mmCIF file with all atom_site columns, C-alpha atoms in Angstrom:
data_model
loop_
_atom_site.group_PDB
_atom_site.id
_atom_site.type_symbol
_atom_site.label_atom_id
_atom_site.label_alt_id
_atom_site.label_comp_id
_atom_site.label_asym_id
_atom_site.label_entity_id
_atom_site.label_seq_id
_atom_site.pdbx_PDB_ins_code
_atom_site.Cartn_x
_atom_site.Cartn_y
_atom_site.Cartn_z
_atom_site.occupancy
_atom_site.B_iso_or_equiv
_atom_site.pdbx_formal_charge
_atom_site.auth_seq_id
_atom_site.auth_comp_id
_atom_site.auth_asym_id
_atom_site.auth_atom_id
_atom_site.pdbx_PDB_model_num
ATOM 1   C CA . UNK A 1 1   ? -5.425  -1.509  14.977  1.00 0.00 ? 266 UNK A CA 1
ATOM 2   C CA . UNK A 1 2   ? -4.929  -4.589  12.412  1.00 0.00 ? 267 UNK A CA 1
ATOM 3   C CA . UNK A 1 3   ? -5.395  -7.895  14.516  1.00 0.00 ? 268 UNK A CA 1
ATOM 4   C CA . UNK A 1 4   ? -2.432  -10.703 13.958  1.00 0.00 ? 269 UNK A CA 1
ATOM 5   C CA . UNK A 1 5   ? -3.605  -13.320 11.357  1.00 0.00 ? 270 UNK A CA 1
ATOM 6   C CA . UNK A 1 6   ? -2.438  -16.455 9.198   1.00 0.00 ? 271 UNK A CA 1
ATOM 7   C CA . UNK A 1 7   ? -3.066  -16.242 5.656   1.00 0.00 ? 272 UNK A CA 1
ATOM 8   C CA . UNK A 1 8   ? -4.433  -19.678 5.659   1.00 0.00 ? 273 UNK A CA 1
ATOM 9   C CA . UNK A 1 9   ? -7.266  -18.252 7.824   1.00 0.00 ? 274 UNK A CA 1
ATOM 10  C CA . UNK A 1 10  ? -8.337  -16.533 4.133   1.00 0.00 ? 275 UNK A CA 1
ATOM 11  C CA . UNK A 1 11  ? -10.505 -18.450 2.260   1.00 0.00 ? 276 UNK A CA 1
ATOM 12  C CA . UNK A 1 12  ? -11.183 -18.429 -1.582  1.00 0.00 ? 277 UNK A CA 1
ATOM 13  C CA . UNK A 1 13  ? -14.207 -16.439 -1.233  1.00 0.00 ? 278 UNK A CA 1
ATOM 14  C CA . UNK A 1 14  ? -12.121 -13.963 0.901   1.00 0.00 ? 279 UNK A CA 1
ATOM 15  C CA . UNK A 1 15  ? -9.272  -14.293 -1.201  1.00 0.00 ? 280 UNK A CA 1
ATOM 16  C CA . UNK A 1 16  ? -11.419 -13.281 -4.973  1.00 0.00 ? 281 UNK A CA 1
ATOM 17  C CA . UNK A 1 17  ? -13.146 -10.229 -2.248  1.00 0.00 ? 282 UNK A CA 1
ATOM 18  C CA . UNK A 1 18  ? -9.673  -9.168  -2.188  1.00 0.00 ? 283 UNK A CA 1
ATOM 19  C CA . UNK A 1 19  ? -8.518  -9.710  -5.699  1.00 0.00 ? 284 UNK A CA 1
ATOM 20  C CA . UNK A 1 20  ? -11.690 -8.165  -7.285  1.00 0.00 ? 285 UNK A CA 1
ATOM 21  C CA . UNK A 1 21  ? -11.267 -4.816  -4.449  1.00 0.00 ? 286 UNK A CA 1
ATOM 22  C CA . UNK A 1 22  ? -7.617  -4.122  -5.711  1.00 0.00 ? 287 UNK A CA 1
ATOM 23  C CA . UNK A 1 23  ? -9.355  -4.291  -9.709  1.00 0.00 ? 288 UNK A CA 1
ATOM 24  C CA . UNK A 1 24  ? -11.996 -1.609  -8.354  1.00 0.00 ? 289 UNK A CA 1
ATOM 25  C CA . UNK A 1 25  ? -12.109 0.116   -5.234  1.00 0.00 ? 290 UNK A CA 1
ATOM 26  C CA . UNK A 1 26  ? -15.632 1.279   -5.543  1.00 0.00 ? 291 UNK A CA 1
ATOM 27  C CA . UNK A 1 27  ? -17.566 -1.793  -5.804  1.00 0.00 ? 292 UNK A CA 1
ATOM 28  C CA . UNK A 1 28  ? -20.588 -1.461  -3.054  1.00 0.00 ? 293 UNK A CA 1
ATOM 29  C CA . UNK A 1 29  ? -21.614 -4.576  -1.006  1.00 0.00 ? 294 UNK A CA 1
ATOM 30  C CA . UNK A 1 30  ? -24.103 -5.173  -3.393  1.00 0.00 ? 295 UNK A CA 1
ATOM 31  C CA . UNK A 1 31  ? -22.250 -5.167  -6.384  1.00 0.00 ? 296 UNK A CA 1
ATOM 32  C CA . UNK A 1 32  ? -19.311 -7.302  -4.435  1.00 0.00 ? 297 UNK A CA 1
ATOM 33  C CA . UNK A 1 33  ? -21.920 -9.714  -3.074  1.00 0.00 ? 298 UNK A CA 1
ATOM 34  C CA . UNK A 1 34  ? -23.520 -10.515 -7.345  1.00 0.00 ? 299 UNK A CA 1
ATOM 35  C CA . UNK A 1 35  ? -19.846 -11.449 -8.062  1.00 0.00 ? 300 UNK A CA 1
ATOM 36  C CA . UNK A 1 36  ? -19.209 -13.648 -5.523  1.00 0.00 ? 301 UNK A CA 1
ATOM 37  C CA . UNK A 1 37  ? -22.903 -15.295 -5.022  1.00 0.00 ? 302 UNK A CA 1
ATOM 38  C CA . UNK A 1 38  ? -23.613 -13.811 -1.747  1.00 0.00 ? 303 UNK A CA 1
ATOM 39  C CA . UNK A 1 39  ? -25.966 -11.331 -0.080  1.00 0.00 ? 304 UNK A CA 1
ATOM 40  C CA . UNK A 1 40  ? -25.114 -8.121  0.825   1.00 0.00 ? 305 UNK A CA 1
ATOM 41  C CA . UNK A 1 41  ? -24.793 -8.492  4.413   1.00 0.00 ? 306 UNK A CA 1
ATOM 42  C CA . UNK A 1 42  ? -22.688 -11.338 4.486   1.00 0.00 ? 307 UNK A CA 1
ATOM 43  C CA . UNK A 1 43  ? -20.006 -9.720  1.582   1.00 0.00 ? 308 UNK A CA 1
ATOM 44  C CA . UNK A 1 44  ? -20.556 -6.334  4.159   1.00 0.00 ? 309 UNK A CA 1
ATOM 45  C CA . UNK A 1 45  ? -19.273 -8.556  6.961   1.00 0.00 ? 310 UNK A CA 1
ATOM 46  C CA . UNK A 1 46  ? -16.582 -9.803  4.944   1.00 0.00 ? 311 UNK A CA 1
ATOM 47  C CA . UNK A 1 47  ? -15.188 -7.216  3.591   1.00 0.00 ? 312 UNK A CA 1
ATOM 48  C CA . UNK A 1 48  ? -15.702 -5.420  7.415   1.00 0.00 ? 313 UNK A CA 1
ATOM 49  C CA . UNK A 1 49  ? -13.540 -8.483  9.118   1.00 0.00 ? 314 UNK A CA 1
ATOM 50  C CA . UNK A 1 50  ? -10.481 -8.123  6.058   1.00 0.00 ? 315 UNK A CA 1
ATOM 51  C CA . UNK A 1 51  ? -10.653 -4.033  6.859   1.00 0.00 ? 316 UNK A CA 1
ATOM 52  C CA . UNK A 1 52  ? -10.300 -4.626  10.444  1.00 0.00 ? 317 UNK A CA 1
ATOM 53  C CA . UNK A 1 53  ? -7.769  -7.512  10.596  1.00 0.00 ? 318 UNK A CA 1
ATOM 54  C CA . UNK A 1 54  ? -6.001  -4.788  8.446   1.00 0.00 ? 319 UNK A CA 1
ATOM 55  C CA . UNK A 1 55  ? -5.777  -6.258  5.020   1.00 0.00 ? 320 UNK A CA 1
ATOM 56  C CA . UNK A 1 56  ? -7.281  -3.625  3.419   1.00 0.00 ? 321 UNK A CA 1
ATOM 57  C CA . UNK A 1 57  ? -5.752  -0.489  4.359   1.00 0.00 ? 322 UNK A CA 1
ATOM 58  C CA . UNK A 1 58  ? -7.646  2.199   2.777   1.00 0.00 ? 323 UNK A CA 1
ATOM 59  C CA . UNK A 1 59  ? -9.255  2.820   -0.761  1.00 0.00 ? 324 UNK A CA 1
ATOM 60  C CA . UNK A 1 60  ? -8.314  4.841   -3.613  1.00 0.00 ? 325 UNK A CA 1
ATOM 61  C CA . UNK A 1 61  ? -8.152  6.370   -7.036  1.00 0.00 ? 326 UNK A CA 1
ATOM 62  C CA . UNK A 1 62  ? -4.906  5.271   -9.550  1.00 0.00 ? 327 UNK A CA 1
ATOM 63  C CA . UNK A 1 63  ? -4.400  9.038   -11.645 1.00 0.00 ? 328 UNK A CA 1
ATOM 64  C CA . UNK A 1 64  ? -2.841  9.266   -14.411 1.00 0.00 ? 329 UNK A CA 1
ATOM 65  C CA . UNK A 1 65  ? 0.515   11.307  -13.172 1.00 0.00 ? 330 UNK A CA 1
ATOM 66  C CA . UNK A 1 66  ? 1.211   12.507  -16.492 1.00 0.00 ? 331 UNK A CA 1
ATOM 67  C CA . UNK A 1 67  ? -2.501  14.204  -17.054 1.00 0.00 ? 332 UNK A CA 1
ATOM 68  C CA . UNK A 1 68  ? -1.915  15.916  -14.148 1.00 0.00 ? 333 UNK A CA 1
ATOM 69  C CA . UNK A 1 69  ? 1.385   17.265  -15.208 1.00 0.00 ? 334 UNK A CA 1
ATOM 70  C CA . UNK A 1 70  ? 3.990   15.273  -13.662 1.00 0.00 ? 335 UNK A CA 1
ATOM 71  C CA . UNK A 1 71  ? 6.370   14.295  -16.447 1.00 0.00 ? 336 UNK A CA 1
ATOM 72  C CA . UNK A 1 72  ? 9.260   13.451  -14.104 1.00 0.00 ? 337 UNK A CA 1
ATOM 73  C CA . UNK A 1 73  ? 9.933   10.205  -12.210 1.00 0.00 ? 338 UNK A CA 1
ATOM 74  C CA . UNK A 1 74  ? 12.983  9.939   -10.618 1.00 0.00 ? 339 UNK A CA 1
ATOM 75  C CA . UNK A 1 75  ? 14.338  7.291   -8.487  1.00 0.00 ? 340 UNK A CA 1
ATOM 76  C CA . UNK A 1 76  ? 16.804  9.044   -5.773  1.00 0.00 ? 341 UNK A CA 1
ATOM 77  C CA . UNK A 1 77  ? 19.218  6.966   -3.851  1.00 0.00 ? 342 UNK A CA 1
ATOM 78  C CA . UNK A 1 78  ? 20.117  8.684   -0.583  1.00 0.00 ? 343 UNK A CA 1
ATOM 79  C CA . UNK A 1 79  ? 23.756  7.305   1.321   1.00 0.00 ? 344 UNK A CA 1
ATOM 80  C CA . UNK A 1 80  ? 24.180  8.626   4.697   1.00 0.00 ? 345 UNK A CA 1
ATOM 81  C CA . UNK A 1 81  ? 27.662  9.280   6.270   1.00 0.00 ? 346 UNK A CA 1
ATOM 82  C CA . UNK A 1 82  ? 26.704  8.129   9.624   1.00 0.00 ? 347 UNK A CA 1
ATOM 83  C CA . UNK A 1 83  ? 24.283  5.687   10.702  1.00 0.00 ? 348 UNK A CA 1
ATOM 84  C CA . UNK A 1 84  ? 24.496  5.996   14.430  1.00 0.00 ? 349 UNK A CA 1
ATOM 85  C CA . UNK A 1 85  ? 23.418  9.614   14.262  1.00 0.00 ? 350 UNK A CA 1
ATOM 86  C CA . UNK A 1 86  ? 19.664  10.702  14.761  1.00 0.00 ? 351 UNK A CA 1
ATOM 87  C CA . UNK A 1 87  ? 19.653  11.900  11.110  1.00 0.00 ? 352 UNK A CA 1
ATOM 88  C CA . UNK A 1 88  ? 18.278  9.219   9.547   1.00 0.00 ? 353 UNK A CA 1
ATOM 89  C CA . UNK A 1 89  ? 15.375  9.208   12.107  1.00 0.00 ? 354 UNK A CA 1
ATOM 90  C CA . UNK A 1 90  ? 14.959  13.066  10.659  1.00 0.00 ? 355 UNK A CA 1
ATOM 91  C CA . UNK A 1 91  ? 15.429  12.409  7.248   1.00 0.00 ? 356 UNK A CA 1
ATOM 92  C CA . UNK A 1 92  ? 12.701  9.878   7.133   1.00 0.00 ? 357 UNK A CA 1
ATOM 93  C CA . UNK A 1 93  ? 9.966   12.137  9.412   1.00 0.00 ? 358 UNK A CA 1
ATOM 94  C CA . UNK A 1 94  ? 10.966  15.174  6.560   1.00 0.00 ? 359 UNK A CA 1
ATOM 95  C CA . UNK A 1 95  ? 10.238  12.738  3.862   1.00 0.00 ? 360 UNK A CA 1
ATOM 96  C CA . UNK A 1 96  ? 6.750   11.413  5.478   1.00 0.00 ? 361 UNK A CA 1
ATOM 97  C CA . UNK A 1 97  ? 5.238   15.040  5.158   1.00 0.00 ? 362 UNK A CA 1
ATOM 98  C CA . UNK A 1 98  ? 6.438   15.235  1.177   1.00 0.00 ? 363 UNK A CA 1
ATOM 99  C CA . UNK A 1 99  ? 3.554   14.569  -1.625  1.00 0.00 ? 364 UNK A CA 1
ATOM 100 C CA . UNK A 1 100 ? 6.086   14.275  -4.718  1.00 0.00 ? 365 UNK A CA 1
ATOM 101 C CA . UNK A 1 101 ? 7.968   11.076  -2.680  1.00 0.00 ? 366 UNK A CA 1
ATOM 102 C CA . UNK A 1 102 ? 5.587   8.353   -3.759  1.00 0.00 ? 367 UNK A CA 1
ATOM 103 C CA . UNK A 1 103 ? 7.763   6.135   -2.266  1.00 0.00 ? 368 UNK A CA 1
ATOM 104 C CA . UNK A 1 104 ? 10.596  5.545   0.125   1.00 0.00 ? 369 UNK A CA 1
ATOM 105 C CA . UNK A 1 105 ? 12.468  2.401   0.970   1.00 0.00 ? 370 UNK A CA 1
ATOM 106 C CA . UNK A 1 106 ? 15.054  1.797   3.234   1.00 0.00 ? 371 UNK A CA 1
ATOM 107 C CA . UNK A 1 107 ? 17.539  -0.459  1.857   1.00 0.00 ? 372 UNK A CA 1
ATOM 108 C CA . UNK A 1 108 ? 20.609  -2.587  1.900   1.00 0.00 ? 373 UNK A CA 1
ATOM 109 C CA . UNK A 1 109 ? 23.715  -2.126  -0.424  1.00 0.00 ? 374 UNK A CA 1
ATOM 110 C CA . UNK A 1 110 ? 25.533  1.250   -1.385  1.00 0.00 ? 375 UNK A CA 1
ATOM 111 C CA . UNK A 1 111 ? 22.431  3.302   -0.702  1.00 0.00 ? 376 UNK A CA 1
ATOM 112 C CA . UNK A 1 112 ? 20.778  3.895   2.457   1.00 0.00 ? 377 UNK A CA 1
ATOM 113 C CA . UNK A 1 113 ? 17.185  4.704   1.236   1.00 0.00 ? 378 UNK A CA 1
ATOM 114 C CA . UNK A 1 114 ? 15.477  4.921   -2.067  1.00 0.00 ? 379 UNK A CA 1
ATOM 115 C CA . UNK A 1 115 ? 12.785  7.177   -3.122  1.00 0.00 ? 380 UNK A CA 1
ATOM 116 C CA . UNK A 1 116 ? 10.659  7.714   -5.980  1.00 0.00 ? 381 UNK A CA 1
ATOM 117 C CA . UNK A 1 117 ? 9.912   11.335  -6.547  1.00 0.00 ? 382 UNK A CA 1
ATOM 118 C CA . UNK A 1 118 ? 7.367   12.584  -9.180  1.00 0.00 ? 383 UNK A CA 1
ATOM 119 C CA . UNK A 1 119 ? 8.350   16.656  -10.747 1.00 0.00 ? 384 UNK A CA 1
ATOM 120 C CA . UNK A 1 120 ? 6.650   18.427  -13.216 1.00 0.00 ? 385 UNK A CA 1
ATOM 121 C CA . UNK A 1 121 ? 9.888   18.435  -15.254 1.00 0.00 ? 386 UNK A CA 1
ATOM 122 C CA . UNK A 1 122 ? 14.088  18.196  -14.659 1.00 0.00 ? 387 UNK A CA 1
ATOM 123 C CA . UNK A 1 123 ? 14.065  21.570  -13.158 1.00 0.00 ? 388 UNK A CA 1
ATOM 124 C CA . UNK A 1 124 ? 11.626  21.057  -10.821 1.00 0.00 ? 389 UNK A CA 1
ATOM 125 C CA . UNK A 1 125 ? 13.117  17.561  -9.688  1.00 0.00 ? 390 UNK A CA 1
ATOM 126 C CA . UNK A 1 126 ? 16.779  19.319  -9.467  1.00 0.00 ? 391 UNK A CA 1
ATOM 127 C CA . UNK A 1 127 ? 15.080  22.055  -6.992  1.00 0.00 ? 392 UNK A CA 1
ATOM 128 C CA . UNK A 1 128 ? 13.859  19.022  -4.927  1.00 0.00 ? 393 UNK A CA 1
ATOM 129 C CA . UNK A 1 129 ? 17.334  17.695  -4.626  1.00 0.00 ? 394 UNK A CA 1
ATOM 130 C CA . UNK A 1 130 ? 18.751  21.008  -4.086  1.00 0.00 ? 395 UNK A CA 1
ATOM 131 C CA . UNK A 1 131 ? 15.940  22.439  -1.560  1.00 0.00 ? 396 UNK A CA 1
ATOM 132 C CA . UNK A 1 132 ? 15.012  19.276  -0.152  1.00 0.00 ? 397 UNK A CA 1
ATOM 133 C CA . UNK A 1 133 ? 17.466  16.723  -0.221  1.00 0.00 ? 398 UNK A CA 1
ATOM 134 C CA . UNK A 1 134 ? 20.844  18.370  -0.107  1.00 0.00 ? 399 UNK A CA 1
ATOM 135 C CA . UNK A 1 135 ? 19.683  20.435  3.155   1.00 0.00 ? 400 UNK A CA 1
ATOM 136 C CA . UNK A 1 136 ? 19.051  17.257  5.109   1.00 0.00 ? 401 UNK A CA 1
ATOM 137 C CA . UNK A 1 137 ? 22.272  16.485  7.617   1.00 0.00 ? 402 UNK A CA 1
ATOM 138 C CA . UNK A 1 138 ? 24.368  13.753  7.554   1.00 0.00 ? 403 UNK A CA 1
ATOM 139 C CA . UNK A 1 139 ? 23.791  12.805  4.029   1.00 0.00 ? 404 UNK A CA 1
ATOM 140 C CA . UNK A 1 140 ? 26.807  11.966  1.963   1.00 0.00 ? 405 UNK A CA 1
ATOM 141 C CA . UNK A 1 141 ? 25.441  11.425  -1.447  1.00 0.00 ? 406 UNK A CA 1
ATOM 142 C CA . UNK A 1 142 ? 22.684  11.110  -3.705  1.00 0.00 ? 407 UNK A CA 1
ATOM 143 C CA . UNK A 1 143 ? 22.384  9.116   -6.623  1.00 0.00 ? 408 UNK A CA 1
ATOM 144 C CA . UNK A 1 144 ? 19.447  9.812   -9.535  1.00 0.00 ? 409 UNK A CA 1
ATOM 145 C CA . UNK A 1 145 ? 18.159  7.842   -11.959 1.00 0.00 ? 410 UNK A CA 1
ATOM 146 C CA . UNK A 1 146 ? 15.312  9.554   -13.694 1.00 0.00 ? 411 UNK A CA 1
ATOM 147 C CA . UNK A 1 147 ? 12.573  6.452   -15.416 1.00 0.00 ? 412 UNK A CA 1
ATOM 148 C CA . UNK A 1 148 ? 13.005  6.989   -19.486 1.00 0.00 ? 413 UNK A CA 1
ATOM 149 C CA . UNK A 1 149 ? 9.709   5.461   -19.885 1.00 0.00 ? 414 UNK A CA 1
ATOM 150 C CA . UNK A 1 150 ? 6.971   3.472   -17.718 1.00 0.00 ? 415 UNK A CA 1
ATOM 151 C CA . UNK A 1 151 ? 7.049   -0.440  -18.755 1.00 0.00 ? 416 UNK A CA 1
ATOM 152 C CA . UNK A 1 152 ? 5.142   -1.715  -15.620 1.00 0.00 ? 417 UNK A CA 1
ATOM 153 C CA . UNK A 1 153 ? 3.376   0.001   -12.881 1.00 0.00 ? 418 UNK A CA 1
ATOM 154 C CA . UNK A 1 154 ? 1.079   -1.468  -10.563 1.00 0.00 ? 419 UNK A CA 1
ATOM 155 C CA . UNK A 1 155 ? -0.060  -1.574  -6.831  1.00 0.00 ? 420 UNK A CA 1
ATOM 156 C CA . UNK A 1 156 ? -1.900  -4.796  -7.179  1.00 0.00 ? 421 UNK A CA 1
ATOM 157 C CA . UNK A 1 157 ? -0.722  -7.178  -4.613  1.00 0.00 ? 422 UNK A CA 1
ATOM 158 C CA . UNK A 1 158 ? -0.902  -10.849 -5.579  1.00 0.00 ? 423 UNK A CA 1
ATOM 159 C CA . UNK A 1 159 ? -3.606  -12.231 -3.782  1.00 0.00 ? 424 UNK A CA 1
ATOM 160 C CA . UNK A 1 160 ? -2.891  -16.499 -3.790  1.00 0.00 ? 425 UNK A CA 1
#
């Protein structure tokens, strides 16, 4: 369980631990600790303390989706019919257990959620809506909007 924190408590050396994490996941101690002038067991602690005050959340490896056959990304924007029903609550526990959502946001405007869905190709995506999506109750409409080409993608978070 992450332990409540003010950013100021960060310091710079904290801060570039952070910054040079997100750049590569797989940095040891050792290797952490010759970047930022330290010793190992001190950069260990470190990086310990930001893991358990829950700033780092886990580690892992960006793929390329397109190697690995996904030539698809759509953005779906999901507009339920009634909020006060329990189907939102189900719609989002359905979408938690789905690999292909990367993403889902619940939003304000005209849509009630959007997700970003990753297919193989059009068919595939239009089986999602149709199996997935479209079988889900209480939803009114959905909206796609399939990405034409990739201009930015990161996962980086700022670190100031």
């Amino acid at each position: 369980m992450s332990k409540a924190f003010a950013y100021e408590e960060l310091d710079e050396v904290d801060r570039e631990l952070l910054r040079l994490l997100q750049e590569d996941g797989t940095l040891s101690s050792a290797a952490l600790g010759e970047r930022l002038s330290m010793t190992v067991t001190p950069c260990w602690r470190r990086r310990k303390r930001l893991e358990e005050l829950g700033l780092i959340k886990d580690y892992q490896a960006n793929l390329d989706r397109k190697k690995l056959g996904y030539d698809v990304m759509a953005f779906a924007q999901v507009r339920f019919g009634n909020h006060s029903a329990e189907a939102p609550d189900d719609f989002e526990q359905v979408i938690l257990k789905l690999p292909q959502v990367l993403s889902c946001h619940k939003v304000t405007g005209e849509a009630d959620y959007v997700l970003t869905v990753l297919a193989t190709d059009l068919e595939s995506y239009g089986r999602f809506v149709e199996d997935v999506l479209r079988r889900q109750p209480g939803i009114a409409s959905i909206q796609s909007s399939l990405a034409l080409r990739e201009i930015k993608a990161v996962s980086r978070i700022p670190v100031r």
